[in-house]
Amino acid sequence: MNATDLKLYLVTHRYDDNEATFLAKIAAACENGVTMVQLREKMLSTRAYFELAQRVKLITDRYQIPLIIDDRVDICLAVDAAGVHIGDDELPVAMTRQLIGPDKVLGVSTKTVQTAVAAGADYLGVGAIFPTQTKANAAVTPIATLKAITVQVAVPVVAIGGVKEANLATFKDTGIAGVAIVSEIMQAPDIAHKVQALRTKLKVVLPNDR
């Protein structure tokens, strides 16, 4: 996996959008600079998730952006997505790797140094760094813990949870490879402008974003 794919990582959320609006938002984000897309759907049936993932992959393929499927290994394999992202309540990491094979990307969520070191993933998602409405019950992970994880693991780390344009400067010198953003993009009045603004600010925050 190329760590630069993690710079501006869009994690989708439907909110009250119909499918056409939802897909249009993803397309606008891809066109204007997001570097990876994770399709996150908690409520859809397997068939509906599969069909939506196919449509989203048509968009990400058009812009040559990796598509990651949240939680669902079966959907990842069915649509030949770039990879899957799992939490600590999903299949064990070793079993997930066995199912998806060595060539697909495996992302794992973690909140502590201990679990991060043992994760065995291609990249780690660490958070929630700030309070977030997307996961209202998510415990906040201190910036100090985020820094400790980036120091002690060999794989790239993405900060997630309440990340917005206004707080990006918080991540300067933390060692992260990128940020994962949900509502700041998916609910932006002008997604093109928002993604471009985020990319501009990330050039200051991320040492390798030039």
Tab-separated table of N, CA, C and O in Angstrom, residues 83-146:
chain	number	residue	atom	x	y	z
A	83	GLY	N	-9.474	-2.888	-0.406
A	83	GLY	CA	-9.242	-3.473	0.907
A	83	GLY	C	-10.429	-3.329	1.825
A	83	GLY	O	-11.531	-2.930	1.412
A	84	VAL	N	-10.189	-3.629	3.099
A	84	VAL	CA	-11.242	-3.614	4.109
A	84	VAL	C	-10.685	-2.966	5.371
A	84	VAL	O	-9.474	-3.049	5.645
A	85	HIS	N	-11.566	-2.304	6.120
A	85	HIS	CA	-11.178	-1.715	7.407
A	85	HIS	C	-12.032	-2.355	8.490
A	85	HIS	O	-13.257	-2.415	8.366
A	86	ILE	N	-11.390	-2.822	9.558
A	86	ILE	CA	-12.114	-3.512	10.621
A	86	ILE	C	-11.852	-2.851	11.975
A	86	ILE	O	-10.816	-2.235	12.189
A	87	GLY	N	-12.826	-3.022	12.867
A	87	GLY	CA	-12.689	-2.566	14.238
A	87	GLY	C	-12.389	-3.727	15.165
A	87	GLY	O	-12.241	-4.877	14.725
A	88	ASP	N	-12.336	-3.422	16.464
A	88	ASP	CA	-11.960	-4.465	17.414
A	88	ASP	C	-13.091	-5.438	17.713
A	88	ASP	O	-12.900	-6.422	18.431
A	89	ASP	N	-14.277	-5.191	17.157
A	89	ASP	CA	-15.387	-6.116	17.360
A	89	ASP	C	-15.693	-6.925	16.098
A	89	ASP	O	-16.711	-7.589	16.002
A	90	GLU	N	-14.761	-6.885	15.142
A	90	GLU	CA	-14.924	-7.648	13.902
A	90	GLU	C	-14.105	-8.935	13.968
A	90	GLU	O	-13.600	-9.318	15.014
A	91	LEU	N	-13.940	-9.605	12.834
A	91	LEU	CA	-13.095	-10.792	12.789
A	91	LEU	C	-11.681	-10.460	13.252
A	91	LEU	O	-11.209	-9.338	13.052
A	92	PRO	N	-10.973	-11.417	13.839
A	92	PRO	CA	-9.578	-11.175	14.205
A	92	PRO	C	-8.752	-10.781	12.990
A	92	PRO	O	-9.049	-11.189	11.856
A	93	VAL	N	-7.719	-9.999	13.225
A	93	VAL	CA	-6.894	-9.495	12.133
A	93	VAL	C	-6.309	-10.635	11.301
A	93	VAL	O	-6.340	-10.601	10.071
A	94	ALA	N	-5.786	-11.654	11.966
A	94	ALA	CA	-5.152	-12.761	11.243
A	94	ALA	C	-6.158	-13.478	10.344
A	94	ALA	O	-5.841	-13.850	9.210
A	95	MET	N	-7.374	-13.661	10.833
A	95	MET	CA	-8.400	-14.322	10.032
A	95	MET	C	-8.824	-13.434	8.865
A	95	MET	O	-9.037	-13.912	7.743
A	96	THR	N	-8.943	-12.141	9.126
A	96	THR	CA	-9.296	-11.219	8.048
A	96	THR	C	-8.253	-11.256	6.945
A	96	THR	O	-8.573	-11.305	5.754
A	97	ARG	N	-6.986	-11.243	7.336
A	97	ARG	CA	-5.901	-11.309	6.346
A	97	ARG	C	-5.972	-12.607	5.554
A	97	ARG	O	-5.776	-12.613	4.325
A	98	GLN	N	-6.259	-13.690	6.222
A	98	GLN	CA	-6.355	-14.972	5.533
A	98	GLN	C	-7.464	-14.941	4.479
A	98	GLN	O	-7.303	-15.479	3.377
A	99	LEU	N	-8.557	-14.285	4.810
A	99	LEU	CA	-9.686	-14.232	3.888
A	99	LEU	C	-9.439	-13.304	2.698
A	99	LEU	O	-9.798	-13.627	1.567
A	100	ILE	N	-8.826	-12.159	2.938
A	100	ILE	CA	-8.658	-11.189	1.843
A	100	ILE	C	-7.381	-11.413	1.054
A	100	ILE	O	-7.241	-10.891	-0.056
A	101	GLY	N	-6.445	-12.185	1.618
A	101	GLY	CA	-5.199	-12.449	0.911
A	101	GLY	C	-4.143	-11.384	1.160
A	101	GLY	O	-4.412	-10.361	1.795
A	102	PRO	N	-2.952	-11.591	0.634
A	102	PRO	CA	-1.827	-10.693	0.936
A	102	PRO	C	-1.833	-9.380	0.167
A	102	PRO	O	-1.115	-8.450	0.536
A	103	ASP	N	-2.617	-9.293	-0.893
A	103	ASP	CA	-2.509	-8.128	-1.778
A	103	ASP	C	-3.513	-7.017	-1.488
A	103	ASP	O	-3.344	-5.901	-1.975
A	104	LYS	N	-4.539	-7.314	-0.724
A	104	LYS	CA	-5.517	-6.271	-0.406
A	104	LYS	C	-5.101	-5.519	0.859
A	104	LYS	O	-4.413	-6.054	1.730
A	105	VAL	N	-5.551	-4.270	0.941
A	105	VAL	CA	-5.216	-3.408	2.067
A	105	VAL	C	-6.074	-3.777	3.277
A	105	VAL	O	-7.281	-3.986	3.156
A	106	LEU	N	-5.424	-3.865	4.438
A	106	LEU	CA	-6.134	-4.147	5.680
A	106	LEU	C	-5.892	-3.001	6.662
A	106	LEU	O	-4.770	-2.766	7.101
A	107	GLY	N	-6.964	-2.270	6.973
A	107	GLY	CA	-6.899	-1.216	7.975
A	107	GLY	C	-7.551	-1.680	9.253
A	107	GLY	O	-8.546	-2.413	9.225
A	108	VAL	N	-6.997	-1.257	10.385
A	108	VAL	CA	-7.510	-1.679	11.682
A	108	VAL	C	-7.642	-0.459	12.590
A	108	VAL	O	-6.730	0.367	12.670
A	109	SER	N	-8.767	-0.350	13.271
A	109	SER	CA	-8.975	0.724	14.246
A	109	SER	C	-8.338	0.355	15.575
A	109	SER	O	-8.406	-0.807	16.012
A	110	THR	N	-7.724	1.336	16.217
A	110	THR	CA	-7.118	1.096	17.520
A	110	THR	C	-7.136	2.371	18.335
A	110	THR	O	-7.202	3.472	17.786
A	111	LYS	N	-7.065	2.216	19.645
A	111	LYS	CA	-7.076	3.368	20.547
A	111	LYS	C	-5.881	3.394	21.492
A	111	LYS	O	-5.671	4.395	22.187
A	112	THR	N	-5.116	2.307	21.548
A	112	THR	CA	-4.016	2.234	22.506
A	112	THR	C	-2.729	1.794	21.823
A	112	THR	O	-2.755	1.157	20.771
A	113	VAL	N	-1.625	2.116	22.449
A	113	VAL	CA	-0.325	1.712	21.930
A	113	VAL	C	-0.225	0.191	21.891
A	113	VAL	O	0.272	-0.391	20.924
A	114	GLN	N	-0.724	-0.469	22.933
A	114	GLN	CA	-0.589	-1.922	23.019
A	114	GLN	C	-1.292	-2.631	21.871
A	114	GLN	O	-0.727	-3.508	21.220
A	115	THR	N	-2.519	-2.254	21.597
A	115	THR	CA	-3.235	-2.919	20.515
A	115	THR	C	-2.693	-2.492	19.159
A	115	THR	O	-2.722	-3.271	18.212
A	116	ALA	N	-2.185	-1.281	19.063
A	116	ALA	CA	-1.618	-0.812	17.796
A	116	ALA	C	-0.396	-1.620	17.416
A	116	ALA	O	-0.237	-2.042	16.268
A	117	VAL	N	0.478	-1.856	18.378
A	117	VAL	CA	1.704	-2.608	18.105
A	117	VAL	C	1.386	-4.021	17.657
A	117	VAL	O	2.054	-4.597	16.803
A	118	ALA	N	0.318	-4.588	18.200
A	118	ALA	CA	-0.031	-5.978	17.902
A	118	ALA	C	-0.979	-6.120	16.720
A	118	ALA	O	-1.370	-7.227	16.377
A	119	ALA	N	-1.343	-5.024	16.084
A	119	ALA	CA	-2.449	-5.069	15.124
A	119	ALA	C	-2.148	-5.901	13.877
A	119	ALA	O	-2.992	-6.664	13.424
A	120	GLY	N	-0.978	-5.750	13.294
A	120	GLY	CA	-0.661	-6.502	12.089
A	120	GLY	C	-1.373	-6.023	10.850
A	120	GLY	O	-1.638	-6.799	9.933
A	121	ALA	N	-1.685	-4.738	10.783
A	121	ALA	CA	-2.425	-4.169	9.657
A	121	ALA	C	-1.488	-3.478	8.676
A	121	ALA	O	-0.300	-3.291	8.940
A	122	ASP	N	-2.050	-3.052	7.528
A	122	ASP	CA	-1.296	-2.231	6.584
A	122	ASP	C	-1.305	-0.772	6.999
A	122	ASP	O	-0.397	-0.018	6.667
A	123	TYR	N	-2.360	-0.357	7.683
A	123	TYR	CA	-2.417	0.983	8.270
A	123	TYR	C	-3.342	0.921	9.470
A	123	TYR	O	-4.151	-0.005	9.614
A	124	LEU	N	-3.231	1.913	10.345
A	124	LEU	CA	-4.063	1.982	11.534
A	124	LEU	C	-4.898	3.253	11.516
A	124	LEU	O	-4.420	4.326	11.133
A	125	GLY	N	-6.150	3.138	11.944
A	125	GLY	CA	-6.996	4.294	12.179
A	125	GLY	C	-7.084	4.528	13.669
A	125	GLY	O	-7.496	3.640	14.418
A	126	VAL	N	-6.649	5.700	14.126
A	126	VAL	CA	-6.587	5.989	15.559
A	126	VAL	C	-7.562	7.113	15.898
A	126	VAL	O	-7.537	8.181	15.300
A	127	GLY	N	-8.402	6.888	16.884
A	127	GLY	CA	-9.362	7.896	17.308
A	127	GLY	C	-10.472	7.264	18.139
A	127	GLY	O	-10.401	6.081	18.463
A	128	ALA	N	-11.449	8.066	18.495
A	128	ALA	CA	-11.740	9.401	17.981
A	128	ALA	C	-10.837	10.433	18.648
A	128	ALA	O	-10.731	10.472	19.879
A	129	ILE	N	-10.211	11.280	17.824
A	129	ILE	CA	-9.333	12.312	18.355
A	129	ILE	C	-10.145	13.447	18.960
A	129	ILE	O	-9.767	14.026	19.979
A	130	PHE	N	-11.250	13.782	18.349
A	130	PHE	CA	-12.168	14.795	18.865
A	130	PHE	C	-13.561	14.175	18.973
A	130	PHE	O	-13.840	13.177	18.309
A	131	PRO	N	-14.437	14.749	19.784
A	131	PRO	CA	-15.811	14.239	19.835
A	131	PRO	C	-16.439	14.252	18.443
A	131	PRO	O	-16.205	15.165	17.653
A	132	THR	N	-17.222	13.222	18.164
A	132	THR	CA	-17.806	13.089	16.833
A	132	THR	C	-19.239	12.619	16.928
A	132	THR	O	-19.563	11.733	17.735
A	133	GLN	N	-20.109	13.200	16.103
A	133	GLN	CA	-21.506	12.780	16.073
A	133	GLN	C	-21.681	11.475	15.307
A	133	GLN	O	-22.687	10.790	15.468
A	134	THR	N	-20.704	11.137	14.465
A	134	THR	CA	-20.809	9.900	13.692
A	134	THR	C	-20.791	8.684	14.602
A	134	THR	O	-21.493	7.697	14.373
A	135	LYS	N	-19.952	8.748	15.648
A	135	LYS	CA	-19.927	7.699	16.670
A	135	LYS	C	-20.012	8.403	18.016
A	135	LYS	O	-18.999	8.693	18.657
A	136	ALA	N	-21.235	8.671	18.443
A	136	ALA	CA	-21.463	9.520	19.605
A	136	ALA	C	-20.869	8.949	20.886
A	136	ALA	O	-20.522	9.692	21.806
A	137	ASN	N	-20.741	7.627	20.976
A	137	ASN	CA	-20.241	7.000	22.193
A	137	ASN	C	-18.752	6.696	22.128
A	137	ASN	O	-18.202	6.027	23.010
A	138	ALA	N	-18.058	7.196	21.105
A	138	ALA	CA	-16.641	6.893	20.952
A	138	ALA	C	-15.815	7.659	21.979
A	138	ALA	O	-15.950	8.874	22.133
A	139	ALA	N	-14.952	6.940	22.699
A	139	ALA	CA	-14.057	7.585	23.658
A	139	ALA	C	-13.000	8.389	22.908
A	139	ALA	O	-12.512	7.976	21.856
A	140	VAL	N	-12.659	9.544	23.455
A	140	VAL	CA	-11.665	10.406	22.825
A	140	VAL	C	-10.260	9.881	23.106
A	140	VAL	O	-9.929	9.504	24.232
A	141	THR	N	-9.438	9.828	22.060
A	141	THR	CA	-8.049	9.394	22.164
A	141	THR	C	-7.152	10.628	22.227
A	141	THR	O	-7.183	11.448	21.309
A	142	PRO	N	-6.353	10.772	23.283
A	142	PRO	CA	-5.508	11.967	23.408
A	142	PRO	C	-4.464	12.059	22.291
A	142	PRO	O	-3.999	11.035	21.780
A	143	ILE	N	-4.085	13.281	21.949
A	143	ILE	CA	-3.035	13.502	20.956
A	143	ILE	C	-1.742	12.821	21.394
A	143	ILE	O	-0.999	12.283	20.565
A	144	ALA	N	-1.481	12.799	22.682
A	144	ALA	CA	-0.259	12.144	23.183
A	144	ALA	C	-0.256	10.663	22.840
A	144	ALA	O	0.794	10.095	22.501
A	145	THR	N	-1.416	10.023	22.922
A	145	THR	CA	-1.507	8.608	22.553
A	145	THR	C	-1.306	8.433	21.057
A	145	THR	O	-0.624	7.504	20.607
A	146	LEU	N	-1.879	9.333	20.274
A	146	LEU	CA	-1.688	9.289	18.828
A	146	LEU	C	-0.198	9.373	18.482
A	146	LEU	O	0.305	8.589	17.670
